[in-house]
mmCIF file of C-alpha atoms in Angstrom:
data_model
loop_
_atom_site.group_PDB
_atom_site.id
_atom_site.type_symbol
_atom_site.label_atom_id
_atom_site.label_comp_id
_atom_site.label_asym_id
_atom_site.label_seq_id
_atom_site.Cartn_x
_atom_site.Cartn_y
_atom_site.Cartn_z
ATOM 1 C CA UNK K 83 -40.233 0.684 7.069
ATOM 2 C CA UNK K 84 -37.291 -0.308 9.236
ATOM 3 C CA UNK K 85 -36.408 2.736 11.273
ATOM 4 C CA UNK K 86 -33.416 3.308 13.501
ATOM 5 C CA UNK K 87 -33.337 6.130 16.014
ATOM 6 C CA UNK K 88 -30.175 7.189 17.812
ATOM 7 C CA UNK K 89 -30.169 9.035 21.108
ATOM 8 C CA UNK K 90 -27.633 9.994 23.733
ATOM 9 C CA UNK K 91 -25.437 12.449 21.890
ATOM 10 C CA UNK K 92 -24.307 15.464 23.848
ATOM 11 C CA UNK K 93 -21.518 17.948 24.379
ATOM 12 C CA UNK K 94 -18.951 16.759 26.905
ATOM 13 C CA UNK K 95 -15.448 17.592 27.999
ATOM 14 C CA UNK K 96 -12.481 15.455 27.110
ATOM 15 C CA UNK K 97 -12.212 12.463 29.403
ATOM 16 C CA UNK K 98 -15.938 12.227 29.869
ATOM 17 C CA UNK K 99 -18.325 9.462 28.923
ATOM 18 C CA UNK K 100 -21.499 9.058 26.922
ATOM 19 C CA UNK K 101 -23.755 6.162 26.103
ATOM 20 C CA UNK K 102 -25.451 6.204 22.747
ATOM 21 C CA UNK K 103 -28.556 4.164 22.068
ATOM 22 C CA UNK K 104 -29.968 2.934 18.788
ATOM 23 C CA UNK K 105 -33.499 1.598 18.831
ATOM 24 C CA UNK K 106 -34.860 -0.211 15.815
ATOM 25 C CA UNK K 107 -38.531 -0.432 14.875
ATOM 26 C CA UNK K 108 -38.116 -4.094 14.083
ATOM 27 C CA UNK K 109 -37.424 -6.754 16.659
ATOM 28 C CA UNK K 110 -33.782 -7.705 16.982
ATOM 29 C CA UNK K 111 -33.162 -11.362 16.462
ATOM 30 C CA UNK K 112 -30.222 -13.630 15.868
ATOM 31 C CA UNK K 113 -28.495 -12.949 12.595
ATOM 32 C CA UNK K 114 -28.708 -9.151 12.509
ATOM 33 C CA UNK K 115 -25.693 -6.911 12.269
ATOM 34 C CA UNK K 116 -25.789 -3.497 13.844
ATOM 35 C CA UNK K 117 -22.994 -0.994 13.792
ATOM 36 C CA UNK K 118 -21.992 2.540 14.633
ATOM 37 C CA UNK K 119 -20.401 4.956 12.186
ATOM 38 C CA UNK K 120 -19.070 8.479 12.278
ATOM 39 C CA UNK K 121 -17.384 10.816 9.806
ATOM 40 C CA UNK K 122 -13.682 10.165 9.620
ATOM 41 C CA UNK K 123 -10.811 12.079 8.031
ATOM 42 C CA UNK K 124 -12.107 13.924 5.009
ATOM 43 C CA UNK K 125 -15.634 13.498 6.383
ATOM 44 C CA UNK K 126 -16.043 10.056 4.865
ATOM 45 C CA UNK K 127 -18.083 7.668 6.948
ATOM 46 C CA UNK K 128 -16.013 5.287 9.026
ATOM 47 C CA UNK K 129 -17.032 2.307 11.094
ATOM 48 C CA UNK K 130 -16.627 2.495 14.844
ATOM 49 C CA UNK K 131 -18.011 -0.761 16.190
ATOM 50 C CA UNK K 132 -20.305 -3.563 15.136
ATOM 51 C CA UNK K 133 -22.112 -6.378 16.852
ATOM 52 C CA UNK K 134 -23.753 -9.522 15.579
ATOM 53 C CA UNK K 135 -27.085 -10.050 17.286
ATOM 54 C CA UNK K 136 -27.184 -13.502 18.759
ATOM 55 C CA UNK K 137 -23.554 -14.478 18.452
ATOM 56 C CA UNK K 138 -22.464 -11.226 20.125
ATOM 57 C CA UNK K 139 -19.266 -11.044 18.114
ATOM 58 C CA UNK K 140 -17.990 -7.501 18.009
ATOM 59 C CA UNK K 141 -15.618 -5.561 15.800
ATOM 60 C CA UNK K 142 -14.112 -2.361 17.158
ATOM 61 C CA UNK K 143 -12.042 0.162 15.267
ATOM 62 C CA UNK K 144 -8.480 0.635 16.441
ATOM 63 C CA UNK K 145 -9.088 4.312 17.088
ATOM 64 C CA UNK K 146 -11.581 3.548 19.856
ATOM 65 C CA UNK K 147 -10.444 0.135 21.054
ATOM 66 C CA UNK K 148 -10.268 0.003 24.828
ATOM 67 C CA UNK K 149 -12.480 3.069 25.174
ATOM 68 C CA UNK K 150 -15.698 2.209 23.346
ATOM 69 C CA UNK K 151 -17.866 -0.844 23.896
ATOM 70 C CA UNK K 152 -20.813 -1.971 21.798
ATOM 71 C CA UNK K 153 -23.573 -4.070 23.304
ATOM 72 C CA UNK K 154 -27.187 -4.910 22.700
ATOM 73 C CA UNK K 155 -30.439 -5.614 24.485
ATOM 74 C CA UNK K 156 -32.692 -7.656 22.249
ATOM 75 C CA UNK K 157 -35.651 -7.303 24.606
ATOM 76 C CA UNK K 158 -35.517 -3.533 24.128
ATOM 77 C CA UNK K 159 -34.525 -3.761 20.448
ATOM 78 C CA UNK K 160 -31.636 -1.479 21.281
ATOM 79 C CA UNK K 161 -27.929 -1.372 20.585
ATOM 80 C CA UNK K 162 -25.640 0.696 22.764
ATOM 81 C CA UNK K 163 -22.300 2.370 22.309
ATOM 82 C CA UNK K 164 -20.615 3.100 25.614
ATOM 83 C CA UNK K 165 -17.963 5.737 25.056
ATOM 84 C CA UNK K 166 -15.391 6.389 27.757
ATOM 85 C CA UNK K 167 -12.306 8.579 27.885
ATOM 86 C CA UNK K 168 -13.684 10.728 25.113
ATOM 87 C CA UNK K 169 -11.290 12.804 23.055
ATOM 88 C CA UNK K 170 -11.904 15.840 20.851
ATOM 89 C CA UNK K 171 -11.220 13.709 17.792
ATOM 90 C CA UNK K 172 -14.244 11.603 18.745
ATOM 91 C CA UNK K 173 -16.455 14.542 17.819
ATOM 92 C CA UNK K 174 -18.906 13.808 15.059
ATOM 93 C CA UNK K 175 -22.325 12.677 14.009
ATOM 94 C CA UNK K 176 -22.747 9.094 15.124
ATOM 95 C CA UNK K 177 -25.018 6.990 12.972
ATOM 96 C CA UNK K 178 -26.477 3.602 13.661
ATOM 97 C CA UNK K 179 -26.897 1.126 10.836
ATOM 98 C CA UNK K 180 -28.225 -2.382 10.403
ATOM 99 C CA UNK K 181 -28.087 -5.395 8.151
ATOM 100 C CA UNK K 182 -30.899 -7.875 8.568
ATOM 101 C CA UNK K 183 -30.324 -11.627 8.525
ATOM 102 C CA UNK K 184 -26.580 -11.344 8.076
ATOM 103 C CA UNK K 185 -24.154 -14.199 8.192
ATOM 104 C CA UNK K 186 -20.554 -13.809 9.238
ATOM 105 C CA UNK K 187 -18.547 -11.225 11.089
ATOM 106 C CA UNK K 188 -20.271 -7.858 11.008
ATOM 107 C CA UNK K 189 -18.282 -5.401 8.906
ATOM 108 C CA UNK K 190 -17.327 -1.800 9.512
ATOM 109 C CA UNK K 191 -17.799 -0.792 5.891
ATOM 110 C CA UNK K 192 -20.805 1.492 5.356
ATOM 111 C CA UNK K 193 -21.684 0.170 1.903
ATOM 112 C CA UNK K 194 -22.608 -3.165 3.453
ATOM 113 C CA UNK K 195 -25.383 -1.665 5.546
ATOM 114 C CA UNK K 196 -28.941 -1.276 4.380
ATOM 115 C CA UNK K 197 -30.750 0.637 7.113
ATOM 116 C CA UNK K 198 -29.567 3.859 8.680
ATOM 117 C CA UNK K 199 -30.631 6.228 11.390
ATOM 118 C CA UNK K 200 -30.392 9.982 11.217
ATOM 119 C CA UNK K 201 -27.562 10.237 13.715
ATOM 120 C CA UNK K 202 -26.870 11.815 17.062
ATOM 121 C CA UNK K 203 -24.261 14.492 17.550
ATOM 122 C CA UNK K 204 -21.328 13.975 19.882
ATOM 123 C CA UNK K 205 -19.126 16.943 20.644
ATOM 124 C CA UNK K 206 -16.037 16.603 22.816
ATOM 125 C CA UNK K 207 -14.263 19.740 23.931
ATOM 126 C CA UNK K 208 -10.757 19.972 25.322
#
Protein backbone atom coordinates (compact mmCIF):
# COMPACT_ATOMS: atom_id res chain seq x y z
CA UNK A 1 0.00 0.00 0.00
CA UNK A 2 3.00 2.30 0.18
CA UNK A 3 2.84 4.48 -2.89
CA UNK A 4 5.42 6.90 -4.22
CA UNK A 5 4.54 9.50 -6.81
CA UNK A 6 7.15 11.51 -8.67
CA UNK A 7 6.46 14.87 -10.27
CA UNK A 8 8.47 17.66 -11.81
CA UNK A 9 9.91 16.03 -14.89
CA UNK A 10 9.99 18.15 -18.01
CA UNK A 11 11.88 18.92 -21.18
CA UNK A 12 14.57 21.55 -20.69
CA UNK A 13 17.61 22.87 -22.47
CA UNK A 14 21.12 22.08 -21.36
CA UNK A 15 22.17 24.29 -18.48
CA UNK A 16 18.67 24.53 -17.12
CA UNK A 17 17.27 23.36 -13.82
CA UNK A 18 14.45 21.16 -12.59
CA UNK A 19 13.21 20.12 -9.19
CA UNK A 20 11.73 16.68 -8.89
CA UNK A 21 9.41 15.75 -6.06
CA UNK A 22 8.58 12.36 -4.63
CA UNK A 23 5.62 12.15 -2.30
CA UNK A 24 5.00 9.00 -0.32
CA UNK A 25 1.61 7.85 0.94
CA UNK A 26 3.14 6.96 4.27
CA UNK A 27 4.48 9.48 6.73
CA UNK A 28 8.22 9.98 6.56
CA UNK A 29 9.93 9.37 9.84
CA UNK A 30 13.44 8.87 11.10
CA UNK A 31 15.03 5.73 9.77
CA UNK A 32 13.69 5.76 6.21
CA UNK A 33 15.90 5.77 3.16
CA UNK A 34 14.72 7.45 0.02
CA UNK A 35 16.63 7.64 -3.21
CA UNK A 36 16.49 8.65 -6.83
CA UNK A 37 17.39 6.39 -9.73
CA UNK A 38 17.59 6.67 -13.48
CA UNK A 39 18.61 4.38 -16.33
CA UNK A 40 22.34 4.39 -16.82
CA UNK A 41 24.57 3.03 -19.58
CA UNK A 42 22.92 0.00 -21.10
CA UNK A 43 19.62 1.16 -19.58
CA UNK A 44 20.34 -0.50 -16.25
CA UNK A 45 19.01 1.38 -13.26
CA UNK A 46 21.61 3.50 -11.51
CA UNK A 47 21.44 5.40 -8.26
CA UNK A 48 21.60 9.17 -8.38
CA UNK A 49 21.20 10.32 -4.79
CA UNK A 50 19.90 9.05 -1.49
CA UNK A 51 18.95 10.56 1.82
CA UNK A 52 18.39 9.09 5.24
CA UNK A 53 15.29 10.59 6.82
CA UNK A 54 16.17 11.93 10.21
CA UNK A 55 19.94 11.80 10.05
CA UNK A 56 19.92 13.64 6.70
CA UNK A 57 23.01 11.83 5.48
CA UNK A 58 23.16 11.91 1.71
CA UNK A 59 24.94 9.91 -0.95
CA UNK A 60 25.35 11.46 -4.38
CA UNK A 61 26.65 9.78 -7.50
CA UNK A 62 29.85 11.17 -8.95
CA UNK A 63 28.14 11.90 -12.24
CA UNK A 64 25.87 14.50 -10.64
CA UNK A 65 27.93 15.64 -7.66
CA UNK A 66 27.96 19.41 -7.40
CA UNK A 67 24.92 19.74 -9.65
CA UNK A 68 22.19 17.70 -7.96
CA UNK A 69 21.02 18.02 -4.38
CA UNK A 70 18.64 15.72 -2.53
CA UNK A 71 16.58 16.99 0.37
CA UNK A 72 13.41 16.16 2.22
CA UNK A 73 10.45 17.73 3.94
CA UNK A 74 9.01 15.30 6.45
CA UNK A 75 5.98 17.49 7.11
CA UNK A 76 5.00 17.15 3.45
CA UNK A 77 6.18 13.53 3.20
CA UNK A 78 8.21 14.60 0.20
CA UNK A 79 11.74 14.12 -1.04
CA UNK A 80 13.20 16.50 -3.59
CA UNK A 81 15.90 16.29 -6.20
CA UNK A 82 17.14 19.71 -7.23
CA UNK A 83 18.90 19.39 -10.57
CA UNK A 84 21.04 22.26 -11.82
CA UNK A 85 23.31 22.64 -14.82
CA UNK A 86 21.48 19.86 -16.60
CA UNK A 87 23.23 18.02 -19.39
CA UNK A 88 21.83 15.88 -22.21
CA UNK A 89 23.26 12.80 -20.53
CA UNK A 90 20.97 13.51 -17.58
CA UNK A 91 18.02 12.55 -19.77
CA UNK A 92 16.03 9.64 -18.47
CA UNK A 93 13.16 8.35 -16.43
CA UNK A 94 13.78 9.32 -12.83
CA UNK A 95 12.34 6.97 -10.25
CA UNK A 96 11.94 7.46 -6.56
CA UNK A 97 12.41 4.54 -4.21
CA UNK A 98 12.21 3.91 -0.49
CA UNK A 99 13.35 1.57 2.23
CA UNK A 100 11.40 1.74 5.45
CA UNK A 101 13.07 1.61 8.86
CA UNK A 102 16.57 1.38 7.45
CA UNK A 103 19.74 1.54 9.45
CA UNK A 104 23.00 2.80 8.06
CA UNK A 105 24.06 4.85 5.09
CA UNK A 106 21.41 4.79 2.39
CA UNK A 107 22.66 2.89 -0.65
CA UNK A 108 22.46 3.67 -4.34
CA UNK A 109 21.87 0.06 -5.34
CA UNK A 110 18.35 -0.57 -6.64
CA UNK A 111 18.06 -4.11 -5.29
CA UNK A 112 18.11 -2.73 -1.76
CA UNK A 113 14.92 -0.75 -2.26
CA UNK A 114 11.47 -2.10 -1.63
CA UNK A 115 9.05 0.59 -2.78
CA UNK A 116 9.14 2.32 -6.13
CA UNK A 117 7.29 5.05 -7.93
CA UNK A 118 6.40 5.01 -11.59
CA UNK A 119 8.91 7.68 -12.55
CA UNK A 120 8.95 11.11 -14.10
CA UNK A 121 10.61 11.84 -17.41
CA UNK A 122 13.45 14.32 -17.67
CA UNK A 123 14.63 15.30 -21.12
CA UNK A 124 17.58 17.63 -21.61
CA UNK A 125 18.27 18.95 -25.07
CA UNK A 126 21.48 20.55 -26.27
